[in-house]
Amino acid sequence: MTKKYDAIIIGGGHNGLICAAYLAKAGRKVLVLEKRHVLGGAAVSEELYPGFTFSVASYVVSLFRPHIIRELNLAQHGYEIIPMDCSFLPLPNGDSLARWADPNRSRMEISRFSKKDAETYPEFSRIMTLMGKFAKEIIDHPAPDIASMKLKDLQGLLRMSRVFKDLGPDLFHLNLKLLTLSATDFLDLWFESETLKAPMSVSGIIGTFQGVRSPGTAYVLLHHYMGELDGAFRSWGFSKGGTGGVSMACARAAESFGAEIRTSASVASVKIKNNRACGVVLENGDELDAKLVVSNLDPRRTYLNLVGEDHLDGDIVKEIKRYKLRGSSGKVNLALDRVPEFTCCPGDGDHIRGDIAIAPGIDYLEKAFDEAKYGAFSRRPYINAVIPSLSDPSIAPPGKHVMSCFVQYAPYHISEGAENWPEQRAAFGEAVIDTLEEYVPNIRDIILHKQVLTPWDLEQQMGLSEGNIFHGELSLEQLLFQRPLAGYSKYETALPNLWMCGSGTHPGGGIMGAGGELAAKTILNRREI
Amino acid sequence: MQKTPFFPRMMSLCESMHWKEWAGYHAVSSYQFYHDQEYFAFRNSAGLLDVTPLFKYRVEGPDAADYLSHIMVRNIRKLKVGRVAYLCWCDDDGKVIDDGTVMRRSETSFFVTSADPSYAWFSRFRRGYDVELEDVSDKVAGLALQGPTSRDILRQTCDADMDQLKFFQTVSANVDGYSIWISRTGYTGDLGYEIWVENAHALKLWDALMANGRNYAIRPAGLDALDVTRVEAGLILKNVDYYNSLHALIEDRKSSPYELSLGWTVHLNRAPFNGQQALKAEKASGSQWTIAGLDIDWPETEALYAKHGLPPEISTMAWRKSIPIYFDRDGAQQIGYATSGTWSPILKKNIALATLQTDYVDLGSEVYIEMTVEHKRQTVAAILHKPQFYDPERKKSNPGLVGNDK
């Protein structure tokens, strides 16, 4: 007789763990199954080389929902964020632009490039913060379905329309622009300096197979301003001990509420009886029963691998196959012998203790996308680098450092075919080092170890289909009541009793925790268990 | 205004020019315009803070232990060599004058720190004791090195066996030809040390710590960051959370050790000491006031601001002013006052220290604190908490210690 759980959660990423914590807190009997030996999914810390701990994939914490920290007592369980104070842009000509948390310091920096932009910058921040209220409303609730006449959906729409109304007509119109324009077009409404616009525009394309000039990329800019809405929570920062620290805090919280967590427990499929999910089958053949199953995997893996086409309606299969994953980024993790010295601004000052962007112009970024469009990785990519060991010495030996480089574009679908990525891995890593070398001439001399993760590797190691870091592109047609599929956007799936809680559900990617939380709350509200 | 021996280094590092006065000395409030990086250094790596403005006394002689036991609420005769005691001292009415530390450096030699000048008070009780009292405030400089990497930095800097030094112990050490003494004490409630050195060697010590600390993310830190950590740790501050009884203009401003939640430092049943009779009486009859922690409700705070269409606006600076605390939500019955508080970045909580009528102190129960939002006074619920919010294991642990007693 197998033990019966109220819920089995497949995947111990942060969303799965949060979902487990909320269900366990409500008194449900919960089991989390993680395939790997470590918890965290893409929010994972691993000591890849002795003494060097890396945030292997996801590397900064941005939008983590503050009420989740409070409701699950995460601070008590070790959730600790060290704020980032600076966004640094080194330039190939020896100049640089540092944007600081201190608005006056930013204004003086920006004014070296454009006096007008420098003074407009706080105005832009203000407007984005006001509009961020709208985004917050979206993020903190399940997405209401505009095609539905159900009371809950109508109430949700009403709530959203109230926020819209509060924005006033000017901001309402601006919001429409935000939803439709490209990141660069949107920034052009305010700014003239390419040097300023380039590093700002990249937040519109991260994790997306789009260029900064592609329509629809402006919306994601908004996410940058969400942190400020949470006031003192100051959500942009490094997780102490790497992003795995967030996952481990969620795991400890879940366990404190009585959830059971197993690692190295790979699920082969969802157990289906009478066309309903009733448990899981592990790779080793074990079967575990549960009243319902929640998948933290991406939509493709959930539907096609865990359930399988045989159990699905043909239209659903077609739609899920069309769901856009197409990962566009890779990761290069470096263990460094000492602090990297940027030509434009040497030393280990505060300018390199936040994030460092290699984005020296809009054309540079668009050219990087051009190569990707035709199936090659960018020879000169956009890089977002961080050196968290400067603020958190616990993750590297004394005087040594870890440097994490998010690299875009590295399209999953290279012209040689994704499975040929391993042959290109070294060349991709070299392109990243070559790029860095233009800013840090001695970078090669100080690299002790190097881990290069192509989108293929992200898929193989982390289970991110096509290496998409957000479990599916954050483009408008895959958001809100259409994430992941129209009609199945509220954490339920086409298979009764199978639910989803990962980044492929509303509101999407980033270490936000909202998917896990909202899935659990929806399950509990609907008295499914 | 005086300058401590560390002034030249602090002057060149203090980008913000944020200084304040501390006991007649220039003291850095924050090296940068915002103190948060300094706060996170205390909590994640190491912060280096000049504590020279503390008053410091050398007490030496065959009767030194008896003498100090007469003045202090703790029985110093029982303090072992190499140990440090946190304590306070009282007037005859059992009201607290000041709080500080006493270090027993040898059988007959003590080092005492205080917040207020105490030479005159200490001198009063010397008659009949074979003891020497010297005010070394201007001769000895002090640095607080606080944070998780502080032990690593000291290990690199001096010859003391840092793995053996336990919480509230003191040890002498050598650094490149001059001597220092280290106490595992501080005002952050974290792993940390205070390092004492003669003025002549002070700058050399600063430079050595900063150089060795570079690989451990050391950062010079100011009093603004310290203030956040001390509220998190629930450590009270004279002239903020209580008044020196010798300076209080009215009786109501005086506090007993019990009222300051320092009852644990009082050794009552022993040879006579200052304030003993009054303290015995108070111990028997109970104290009117108690210091408690407040965990101020965040969703309620958010809701108050949301009414105005605003996100919660609270300062990242610790505050120190008197704010009324009520028994009831509508503020009809006041039961005390908060004296200092802060947003705790590490706990993600809005916390405060409050002096409350003892009868109302029931940990876990709800009281109400006044909060002004958009110029309107309101109340917000707060849960009573012990006056210590943050207490990491590393504060007292000795992972490198050989033996059972880690």
Tab-separated table of N, CA, C and O in Angstrom, chain B residues 1-5 19-28 50 52-56 137-140 199:
chain	number	residue	atom	x	y	z
B	1	MET	N	36.677	70.582	18.629
B	1	MET	CA	36.357	69.145	18.631
B	1	MET	C	37.633	68.332	18.457
B	1	MET	O	38.527	68.697	17.725
B	2	GLN	N	37.666	67.194	19.142
B	2	GLN	CA	38.863	66.339	19.095
B	2	GLN	C	38.826	65.406	17.883
B	2	GLN	O	37.765	65.106	17.358
B	3	LYS	N	40.007	64.950	17.543
B	3	LYS	CA	40.116	63.961	16.462
B	3	LYS	C	40.724	62.698	17.049
B	3	LYS	O	41.726	62.760	17.764
B	4	THR	N	40.158	61.566	16.728
B	4	THR	CA	40.748	60.315	17.208
B	4	THR	C	41.974	60.012	16.348
B	4	THR	O	42.134	60.585	15.258
B	5	PRO	N	42.827	59.102	16.817
B	5	PRO	CA	44.033	58.805	16.021
B	5	PRO	C	43.719	58.276	14.621
B	5	PRO	O	44.559	58.317	13.734
B	19	TRP	N	29.438	63.461	9.109
B	19	TRP	CA	30.073	63.267	10.406
B	19	TRP	C	29.100	63.653	11.501
B	19	TRP	O	28.146	64.379	11.264
B	20	LYS	N	29.351	63.167	12.677
B	20	LYS	CA	28.605	63.665	13.824
B	20	LYS	C	29.534	63.716	15.017
B	20	LYS	O	30.668	63.226	14.957
B	21	GLU	N	29.038	64.327	16.069
B	21	GLU	CA	29.848	64.379	17.267
B	21	GLU	C	29.575	63.165	18.127
B	21	GLU	O	28.427	62.749	18.296
B	22	TRP	N	30.632	62.572	18.649
B	22	TRP	CA	30.471	61.476	19.614
B	22	TRP	C	31.434	61.770	20.764
B	22	TRP	O	32.645	61.699	20.591
B	23	ALA	N	30.884	62.151	21.873
B	23	ALA	CA	31.657	62.432	23.087
B	23	ALA	C	32.810	63.397	22.814
B	23	ALA	O	33.913	63.235	23.323
B	24	GLY	N	32.518	64.394	21.987
B	24	GLY	CA	33.534	65.413	21.740
B	24	GLY	C	34.478	65.092	20.602
B	24	GLY	O	35.388	65.864	20.299
B	25	TYR	N	34.288	63.951	19.973
B	25	TYR	CA	35.147	63.558	18.852
B	25	TYR	C	34.368	63.610	17.541
B	25	TYR	O	33.141	63.453	17.521
B	26	HIS	N	35.109	63.775	16.465
B	26	HIS	CA	34.511	63.608	15.137
B	26	HIS	C	34.282	62.123	14.905
B	26	HIS	O	35.223	61.327	15.037
B	27	ALA	N	33.070	61.755	14.553
B	27	ALA	CA	32.775	60.355	14.249
B	27	ALA	C	32.025	60.300	12.924
B	27	ALA	O	31.191	61.169	12.641
B	28	VAL	N	32.322	59.295	12.111
B	28	VAL	CA	31.690	59.174	10.794
B	28	VAL	C	30.285	58.605	10.960
B	28	VAL	O	30.096	57.586	11.613
B	50	ASP	N	35.427	53.084	14.148
B	50	ASP	CA	36.228	53.714	15.205
B	50	ASP	C	35.380	53.857	16.465
B	50	ASP	O	34.352	54.534	16.454
B	52	THR	N	36.918	54.746	19.427
B	52	THR	CA	37.780	55.467	20.362
B	52	THR	C	37.011	56.403	21.297
B	52	THR	O	37.380	56.536	22.464
B	53	PRO	N	35.915	57.044	20.833
B	53	PRO	CA	35.231	57.981	21.727
B	53	PRO	C	34.598	57.345	22.964
B	53	PRO	O	34.129	58.082	23.841
B	54	LEU	N	34.555	56.046	23.062
B	54	LEU	CA	34.118	55.444	24.323
B	54	LEU	C	35.066	55.899	25.426
B	54	LEU	O	36.248	56.157	25.179
B	55	PHE	N	34.565	55.985	26.664
B	55	PHE	CA	35.449	56.297	27.789
B	55	PHE	C	36.058	55.002	28.287
B	55	PHE	O	35.384	53.969	28.326
B	56	LYS	N	37.372	55.083	28.614
B	56	LYS	CA	38.120	53.861	28.922
B	56	LYS	C	38.934	54.052	30.194
B	56	LYS	O	39.552	55.103	30.389
B	137	SER	N	41.155	57.177	28.424
B	137	SER	CA	40.337	57.494	27.243
B	137	SER	C	41.146	58.148	26.127
B	137	SER	O	40.937	57.853	24.945
B	138	ASP	N	42.067	59.022	26.488
B	138	ASP	CA	42.843	59.719	25.458
B	138	ASP	C	44.131	58.997	25.079
B	138	ASP	O	44.885	59.478	24.234
B	139	LYS	N	44.392	57.872	25.719
B	139	LYS	CA	45.642	57.158	25.428
B	139	LYS	C	45.421	55.898	24.605
B	139	LYS	O	46.306	55.440	23.900
B	140	VAL	N	44.225	55.338	24.747
B	140	VAL	CA	43.929	54.064	24.082
B	140	VAL	C	42.892	54.294	22.995
B	140	VAL	O	41.858	54.928	23.244
B	199	ASN	N	47.525	54.794	21.331
B	199	ASN	CA	47.397	55.768	20.239
B	199	ASN	C	48.537	55.715	19.236
B	199	ASN	O	48.315	55.809	18.024
